[in-house]
mmCIF file of C-alpha atoms and ligand atoms in Angstrom:
data_model
loop_
_atom_site.group_PDB
_atom_site.id
_atom_site.type_symbol
_atom_site.label_atom_id
_atom_site.label_comp_id
_atom_site.label_asym_id
_atom_site.label_seq_id
_atom_site.Cartn_x
_atom_site.Cartn_y
_atom_site.Cartn_z
ATOM 1 C CA MET H 1 -86.333 -154.398 80.522
ATOM 2 C CA ARG H 2 -83.598 -151.818 79.982
ATOM 3 C CA VAL H 3 -84.701 -148.162 79.857
ATOM 4 C CA ASP H 4 -82.352 -145.271 79.076
ATOM 5 C CA VAL H 5 -83.419 -141.647 79.343
ATOM 6 C CA VAL H 6 -81.241 -138.919 77.838
ATOM 7 C CA SER H 7 -81.962 -135.329 78.903
ATOM 8 C CA ILE H 8 -80.273 -131.997 79.578
ATOM 9 C CA PHE H 9 -82.198 -132.032 82.905
ATOM 10 C CA PRO H 10 -81.439 -135.525 84.277
ATOM 11 C CA ASP H 11 -82.513 -134.439 87.808
ATOM 12 C CA TYR H 12 -86.028 -134.005 86.425
ATOM 13 C CA LEU H 13 -86.216 -137.802 86.198
ATOM 14 C CA SER H 14 -85.300 -138.402 89.872
ATOM 15 C CA VAL H 15 -88.912 -139.246 90.758
ATOM 16 C CA LEU H 16 -88.314 -142.554 88.984
ATOM 17 C CA ASP H 17 -86.537 -143.657 92.177
ATOM 18 C CA LEU H 18 -89.917 -143.615 93.939
ATOM 19 C CA SER H 19 -93.085 -145.659 93.905
ATOM 20 C CA LEU H 20 -93.878 -148.420 91.462
ATOM 21 C CA VAL H 21 -91.043 -147.715 89.082
ATOM 22 C CA GLY H 22 -88.591 -147.572 91.998
ATOM 23 C CA LYS H 23 -89.867 -150.967 93.201
ATOM 24 C CA ALA H 24 -89.479 -152.469 89.724
ATOM 25 C CA ARG H 25 -85.860 -151.316 89.746
ATOM 26 C CA GLN H 26 -85.209 -152.735 93.238
ATOM 27 C CA ARG H 27 -86.749 -156.044 92.178
ATOM 28 C CA GLY H 28 -84.564 -156.221 89.082
ATOM 29 C CA LEU H 29 -87.463 -156.070 86.614
ATOM 30 C CA LEU H 30 -86.309 -152.726 85.285
ATOM 31 C CA ASP H 31 -82.754 -151.528 84.590
ATOM 32 C CA LEU H 32 -83.324 -147.774 84.304
ATOM 33 C CA ARG H 33 -80.496 -145.359 83.575
ATOM 34 C CA VAL H 34 -80.735 -141.585 83.269
ATOM 35 C CA HIS H 35 -78.043 -139.746 81.296
ATOM 36 C CA ASP H 36 -77.032 -136.113 80.842
ATOM 37 C CA LEU H 37 -76.941 -135.262 77.115
ATOM 38 C CA ARG H 38 -74.118 -132.769 77.807
ATOM 39 C CA ASP H 39 -71.829 -135.703 78.643
ATOM 40 C CA TRP H 40 -71.613 -136.243 74.863
ATOM 41 C CA THR H 41 -70.671 -132.650 73.956
ATOM 42 C CA THR H 42 -67.063 -131.924 73.005
ATOM 43 C CA ASP H 43 -66.896 -128.109 73.159
ATOM 44 C CA ARG H 44 -65.963 -125.921 76.110
ATOM 45 C CA HIS H 45 -69.533 -124.619 76.469
ATOM 46 C CA ARG H 46 -71.127 -128.083 76.260
ATOM 47 C CA THR H 47 -73.432 -126.853 73.464
ATOM 48 C CA VAL H 48 -76.466 -128.989 72.610
ATOM 49 C CA ASP H 49 -78.447 -126.657 70.323
ATOM 50 C CA ASP H 50 -78.140 -124.102 67.555
ATOM 51 C CA THR H 51 -80.256 -121.748 65.433
ATOM 52 C CA PRO H 52 -82.705 -123.304 62.950
ATOM 53 C CA PHE H 53 -81.783 -123.473 59.248
ATOM 54 C CA GLY H 54 -84.443 -121.507 57.336
ATOM 55 C CA GLY H 55 -84.891 -119.114 60.247
ATOM 56 C CA GLY H 56 -87.553 -118.892 62.927
ATOM 57 C CA ALA H 57 -87.819 -118.639 66.661
ATOM 58 C CA GLY H 58 -86.043 -120.777 69.220
ATOM 59 C CA MET H 59 -83.213 -123.258 69.036
ATOM 60 C CA VAL H 60 -82.983 -126.757 67.594
ATOM 61 C CA MET H 61 -81.027 -129.577 69.209
ATOM 62 C CA ARG H 62 -77.930 -130.698 67.284
ATOM 63 C CA PRO H 63 -78.016 -134.129 65.637
ATOM 64 C CA ASP H 64 -74.303 -134.845 66.178
ATOM 65 C CA VAL H 65 -74.535 -134.658 69.983
ATOM 66 C CA TRP H 66 -77.745 -136.726 70.004
ATOM 67 C CA GLY H 67 -76.152 -139.266 67.655
ATOM 68 C CA GLN H 68 -73.199 -139.834 69.992
ATOM 69 C CA ALA H 69 -75.528 -140.207 72.986
ATOM 70 C CA ILE H 70 -78.002 -142.556 71.318
ATOM 71 C CA ASP H 71 -75.274 -144.707 69.732
ATOM 72 C CA GLU H 72 -73.702 -145.207 73.145
ATOM 73 C CA VAL H 73 -76.888 -146.081 75.054
ATOM 74 C CA LEU H 74 -77.945 -148.441 72.256
ATOM 75 C CA GLY H 75 -74.573 -150.136 72.552
ATOM 76 C CA ALA H 76 -73.887 -149.429 68.869
ATOM 77 C CA GLY H 77 -70.631 -150.960 67.693
ATOM 78 C CA THR H 78 -70.152 -152.920 70.927
ATOM 79 C CA GLY H 79 -72.053 -155.955 69.719
ATOM 80 C CA THR H 80 -74.565 -155.393 72.518
ATOM 81 C CA ARG H 81 -77.186 -153.459 70.532
ATOM 82 C CA SER H 82 -80.429 -155.335 71.046
ATOM 83 C CA GLU H 83 -82.681 -156.046 68.073
ATOM 84 C CA GLY H 84 -85.609 -155.179 70.338
ATOM 85 C CA ALA H 85 -84.538 -151.565 70.900
ATOM 86 C CA HIS H 86 -87.089 -148.788 70.502
ATOM 87 C CA LEU H 87 -86.156 -145.104 70.325
ATOM 88 C CA ILE H 88 -88.902 -142.877 71.703
ATOM 89 C CA VAL H 89 -88.827 -139.181 70.928
ATOM 90 C CA PRO H 90 -91.483 -137.264 72.886
ATOM 91 C CA THR H 91 -92.691 -134.374 70.756
ATOM 92 C CA PRO H 92 -95.914 -132.353 70.558
ATOM 93 C CA SER H 93 -95.934 -133.134 66.819
ATOM 94 C CA GLY H 94 -95.963 -136.907 67.381
ATOM 95 C CA GLU H 95 -98.766 -139.473 67.338
ATOM 96 C CA VAL H 96 -100.749 -139.464 70.577
ATOM 97 C CA PHE H 97 -99.445 -142.067 73.059
ATOM 98 C CA THR H 98 -102.186 -144.509 74.117
ATOM 99 C CA GLN H 99 -102.578 -147.641 76.227
ATOM 100 C CA ARG H 100 -101.975 -149.605 72.968
ATOM 101 C CA HIS H 101 -98.494 -148.078 72.708
ATOM 102 C CA ALA H 102 -97.870 -148.861 76.396
ATOM 103 C CA GLU H 103 -98.921 -152.511 75.893
ATOM 104 C CA SER H 104 -96.715 -152.900 72.842
ATOM 105 C CA LEU H 105 -93.671 -151.230 74.452
ATOM 106 C CA ALA H 106 -94.020 -153.361 77.628
ATOM 107 C CA SER H 107 -92.523 -156.361 75.812
ATOM 108 C CA ALA H 108 -89.545 -154.469 74.321
ATOM 109 C CA GLU H 109 -86.004 -155.367 75.369
ATOM 110 C CA GLN H 110 -84.802 -151.764 75.502
ATOM 111 C CA LEU H 111 -86.460 -148.353 75.407
ATOM 112 C CA VAL H 112 -84.414 -145.208 74.813
ATOM 113 C CA PHE H 113 -86.165 -141.915 75.556
ATOM 114 C CA ALA H 114 -84.624 -138.869 73.861
ATOM 115 C CA CYS H 115 -85.906 -135.810 75.749
ATOM 116 C CA GLY H 116 -85.647 -132.710 73.631
ATOM 117 C CA ARG H 117 -86.736 -129.171 74.217
ATOM 118 C CA TYR H 118 -90.049 -128.237 72.639
ATOM 119 C CA GLU H 119 -88.592 -126.599 69.510
ATOM 120 C CA GLY H 120 -87.319 -130.066 68.794
ATOM 121 C CA ILE H 121 -84.395 -132.232 67.818
ATOM 122 C CA ASP H 122 -82.921 -131.987 64.284
ATOM 123 C CA ALA H 123 -85.236 -134.216 62.198
ATOM 124 C CA ARG H 124 -82.315 -136.232 60.838
ATOM 125 C CA VAL H 125 -81.957 -138.011 64.202
ATOM 126 C CA ALA H 126 -85.279 -139.900 63.889
ATOM 127 C CA GLU H 127 -84.614 -140.471 60.169
ATOM 128 C CA HIS H 128 -81.117 -141.861 60.780
ATOM 129 C CA TYR H 129 -82.123 -144.379 63.451
ATOM 130 C CA ARG H 130 -85.124 -145.549 61.391
ATOM 131 C CA SER H 131 -82.756 -146.186 58.479
ATOM 132 C CA ALA H 132 -80.455 -148.047 60.861
ATOM 133 C CA GLY H 133 -83.263 -150.470 61.773
ATOM 134 C CA VAL H 134 -84.197 -149.036 65.158
ATOM 135 C CA THR H 135 -87.946 -148.765 65.793
ATOM 136 C CA VAL H 136 -88.480 -145.032 66.244
ATOM 137 C CA HIS H 137 -91.655 -143.606 67.796
ATOM 138 C CA GLU H 138 -92.300 -139.856 67.816
ATOM 139 C CA LEU H 139 -94.999 -139.561 70.478
ATOM 140 C CA SER H 140 -97.011 -136.846 72.220
ATOM 141 C CA ILE H 141 -98.823 -137.384 75.520
ATOM 142 C CA GLY H 142 -101.696 -135.085 74.538
ATOM 143 C CA ASP H 143 -102.747 -131.934 72.783
ATOM 144 C CA TYR H 144 -100.895 -129.454 74.941
ATOM 145 C CA VAL H 145 -97.317 -128.232 74.856
ATOM 146 C CA LEU H 146 -94.707 -128.929 77.529
ATOM 147 C CA ASN H 147 -91.298 -127.254 77.750
ATOM 148 C CA GLY H 148 -89.436 -130.468 77.073
ATOM 149 C CA GLY H 149 -89.758 -134.210 76.722
ATOM 150 C CA GLU H 150 -88.938 -135.057 80.355
ATOM 151 C CA VAL H 151 -92.454 -135.110 81.815
ATOM 152 C CA ALA H 152 -93.794 -136.865 78.714
ATOM 153 C CA SER H 153 -91.110 -139.544 79.209
ATOM 154 C CA LEU H 154 -92.083 -139.941 82.883
ATOM 155 C CA VAL H 155 -95.699 -140.488 81.849
ATOM 156 C CA MET H 156 -94.804 -143.089 79.233
ATOM 157 C CA ILE H 157 -92.304 -144.910 81.499
ATOM 158 C CA GLU H 158 -94.914 -145.235 84.262
ATOM 159 C CA ALA H 159 -97.592 -146.435 81.834
ATOM 160 C CA VAL H 160 -95.209 -149.075 80.424
ATOM 161 C CA ALA H 161 -93.558 -150.139 83.704
ATOM 162 C CA ARG H 162 -96.837 -151.115 85.369
ATOM 163 C CA LEU H 163 -97.498 -153.552 82.496
ATOM 164 C CA ILE H 164 -94.200 -155.431 82.902
ATOM 165 C CA PRO H 165 -95.161 -158.966 84.021
ATOM 166 C CA GLY H 166 -94.871 -159.247 87.806
ATOM 167 C CA MET H 167 -95.223 -155.499 88.397
ATOM 168 C CA VAL H 168 -98.770 -154.926 89.560
ATOM 169 C CA GLY H 169 -99.642 -156.916 92.713
ATOM 170 C CA ASN H 170 -103.023 -158.119 91.422
ATOM 171 C CA PRO H 171 -102.999 -158.516 87.603
ATOM 172 C CA ASP H 172 -106.859 -158.532 87.690
ATOM 173 C CA SER H 173 -106.660 -154.787 88.290
ATOM 174 C CA LEU H 174 -105.195 -154.469 84.785
ATOM 175 C CA VAL H 175 -108.139 -156.275 83.184
ATOM 176 C CA GLU H 176 -111.128 -154.008 83.784
ATOM 177 C CA GLU H 177 -109.379 -150.661 83.854
ATOM 178 C CA SER H 178 -110.135 -147.625 81.721
ATOM 179 C CA HIS H 179 -108.609 -147.797 78.237
ATOM 180 C CA GLY H 180 -108.464 -151.576 78.421
ATOM 181 C CA ALA H 181 -109.837 -153.948 75.795
ATOM 182 C CA ALA H 182 -113.517 -153.074 76.471
ATOM 183 C CA GLY H 183 -112.945 -149.630 74.952
ATOM 184 C CA LEU H 184 -114.896 -147.993 77.797
ATOM 185 C CA LEU H 185 -114.000 -145.799 80.745
ATOM 186 C CA GLU H 186 -114.122 -147.497 84.132
ATOM 187 C CA TYR H 187 -117.284 -147.503 86.262
ATOM 188 C CA PRO H 188 -117.313 -145.476 89.548
ATOM 189 C CA VAL H 189 -115.998 -147.221 92.649
ATOM 190 C CA TYR H 190 -116.947 -146.908 96.347
ATOM 191 C CA THR H 191 -115.620 -148.070 99.712
ATOM 192 C CA LYS H 192 -116.295 -147.483 103.420
ATOM 193 C CA PRO H 193 -117.842 -145.618 105.109
ATOM 194 C CA PRO H 194 -121.252 -146.453 103.582
ATOM 195 C CA SER H 195 -122.530 -142.938 104.363
ATOM 196 C CA TRP H 196 -120.269 -139.923 103.878
ATOM 197 C CA ALA H 197 -121.068 -136.209 103.445
ATOM 198 C CA ASP H 198 -124.758 -137.169 103.207
ATOM 199 C CA LEU H 199 -123.940 -139.402 100.245
ATOM 200 C CA GLU H 200 -124.862 -143.106 100.200
ATOM 201 C CA ILE H 201 -123.514 -146.078 98.258
ATOM 202 C CA PRO H 202 -125.688 -147.103 95.271
ATOM 203 C CA GLU H 203 -128.062 -149.769 96.686
ATOM 204 C CA VAL H 204 -127.226 -152.408 94.095
ATOM 205 C CA LEU H 205 -123.607 -152.597 95.343
ATOM 206 C CA LEU H 206 -124.867 -153.673 98.786
ATOM 207 C CA SER H 207 -127.311 -156.246 97.353
ATOM 208 C CA GLY H 208 -124.840 -159.108 96.918
ATOM 209 C CA HIS H 209 -126.528 -159.782 93.552
ATOM 210 C CA HIS H 210 -123.474 -160.286 91.347
ATOM 211 C CA ALA H 211 -125.226 -160.300 87.967
ATOM 212 C CA LYS H 212 -127.087 -157.073 88.834
ATOM 213 C CA ILE H 213 -123.858 -155.455 90.038
ATOM 214 C CA GLU H 214 -122.068 -156.400 86.819
ATOM 215 C CA ARG H 215 -124.910 -154.985 84.721
ATOM 216 C CA TRP H 216 -125.003 -151.742 86.780
ATOM 217 C CA ARG H 217 -121.251 -151.285 86.383
ATOM 218 C CA ARG H 218 -121.448 -151.856 82.641
ATOM 219 C CA ASP H 219 -124.282 -149.273 82.377
ATOM 220 C CA GLN H 220 -122.238 -146.780 84.380
ATOM 221 C CA ALA H 221 -119.212 -147.365 82.146
ATOM 222 C CA LEU H 222 -121.332 -146.831 79.020
ATOM 223 C CA GLU H 223 -123.003 -143.672 80.411
ATOM 224 C CA ARG H 224 -119.707 -142.200 81.550
ATOM 225 C CA THR H 225 -118.018 -142.946 78.268
ATOM 226 C CA ALA H 226 -120.889 -141.450 76.257
ATOM 227 C CA ALA H 227 -120.837 -138.276 78.380
ATOM 228 C CA ARG H 228 -117.069 -137.813 78.588
ATOM 229 C CA ARG H 229 -115.588 -139.575 75.579
ATOM 230 C CA PRO H 230 -117.955 -139.703 72.599
ATOM 231 C CA ASP H 231 -114.899 -140.517 70.441
ATOM 232 C CA MET H 232 -114.641 -143.848 72.313
ATOM 233 C CA ILE H 233 -118.328 -144.613 71.708
ATOM 234 C CA GLU H 234 -117.828 -144.023 67.964
ATOM 235 C CA ALA H 235 -114.904 -146.455 68.014
ATOM 236 C CA LEU H 236 -116.808 -149.286 69.806
ATOM 237 C CA ASP H 237 -117.119 -152.617 68.003
ATOM 238 C CA VAL H 238 -120.905 -153.181 67.761
ATOM 239 C CA ALA H 239 -120.315 -156.968 67.681
ATOM 240 C CA GLY H 240 -118.996 -156.711 71.262
ATOM 241 C CA LEU H 241 -122.216 -155.088 72.573
ATOM 242 C CA ASP H 242 -125.191 -157.017 73.975
ATOM 243 C CA LYS H 243 -128.837 -156.039 73.493
ATOM 244 C CA HIS H 244 -128.966 -154.262 76.854
ATOM 245 C CA ASP H 245 -125.880 -152.191 75.847
ATOM 246 C CA LEU H 246 -127.547 -151.251 72.541
ATOM 247 C CA LYS H 247 -130.804 -150.281 74.296
ATOM 248 C CA LEU H 248 -128.965 -148.051 76.785
ATOM 249 C CA LEU H 249 -126.834 -146.477 74.053
ATOM 250 C CA ALA H 250 -129.974 -145.789 71.950
ATOM 251 C CA GLU H 251 -131.492 -143.996 74.989
ATOM 252 C CA LEU H 252 -128.290 -141.938 75.121
ATOM 253 C CA GLY H 253 -128.637 -141.080 71.418
ATOM 254 C CA TRP H 254 -126.222 -143.586 69.855
ATOM 255 C CA VAL H 255 -127.250 -146.080 67.157
ATOM 256 C CA PRO H 256 -125.352 -148.548 64.966
ATOM 257 C CA GLY H 257 -124.342 -146.984 61.636
ATOM 258 C CA ALA H 258 -126.083 -147.981 58.397
ATOM 259 C CA ASP H 259 -122.814 -149.428 57.037
ATOM 260 C CA GLY H 260 -122.679 -152.010 59.844
ATOM 261 C CA GLY H 261 -119.607 -150.204 61.216
ATOM 262 C CA GLY H 262 -119.452 -148.398 64.567
ATOM 263 C CA LEU H 263 -121.968 -146.206 66.374
ATOM 264 C CA THR H 264 -123.203 -142.775 65.327
ATOM 265 C CA ARG H 265 -125.394 -140.133 66.927
ATOM 266 C CA ALA H 266 -129.086 -140.756 66.236
HETATM 267 C C1 ABV J 1 -92.167 -133.266 74.133
HETATM 268 N N1 ABV J 1 -95.383 -131.675 74.559
HETATM 269 S S1 ABV J 1 -94.840 -134.143 74.271
HETATM 270 C C2 ABV J 1 -91.297 -132.200 74.150
HETATM 271 N N2 ABV J 1 -97.322 -133.038 74.551
HETATM 272 C C3 ABV J 1 -91.772 -130.928 74.307
HETATM 273 C C4 ABV J 1 -93.126 -130.684 74.454
HETATM 274 C C5 ABV J 1 -94.015 -131.757 74.440
HETATM 275 C C6 ABV J 1 -93.530 -133.045 74.275
HETATM 276 C C7 ABV J 1 -95.983 -132.858 74.476
#
């Protein structure tokens, strides 16, 4: 996979040399390039922004500079522009990035991250590349505001990179994790020592009884999800729940809706 990140703070992305993403690059699974947006300016002051039309606070990033940068990293006009290119614009006004986005982006040929400051990039940039047939995603990493798109890009790149086939040592660890297909948070995990700070390991995990352990973990996942993420309980597919799940959820105050849809509070 080819990943290009364009930013006025390219040094902010230097952590991508480390850890899992760094390994993916060393192993040739990921061709990641970080670019300085100012390399595409043409004026003496290397200007990337200007005052907003219609007035208001802050500065808006100029579409002409962004257009030159994005055209070049997409290989526009060189015959190398891949059909599988996605342009990702991190913005607090975007859709919220989820594991579903990460899964879908993991099979893309090229991802281009356009890191803007929080006041934003001239809206014609996203419009232009959509019209040109590029898949454009305006995405937020959550309901809080950052100063720029750099950290949001780091988050999304890490979430995508670990899903590239051959990346994670044991692919089983991708199966049961939080925000996976089950639609539940992960159960709590424990390791040695068996007694620590006067706290013991739940007995069932020492029993060697695999069916009981599986059931306990599922109960823990359901209880955790109900307590922490009621929105995920509402979104559960009732058809994927067994009678034990439904009994536990009823005890926690959740019952199948009258319309046969998801779950609602009793
Ligand atoms: C991108 N906040 S994504 C640019 N939650 C600036 C701020 C920001 C993003 C997010």
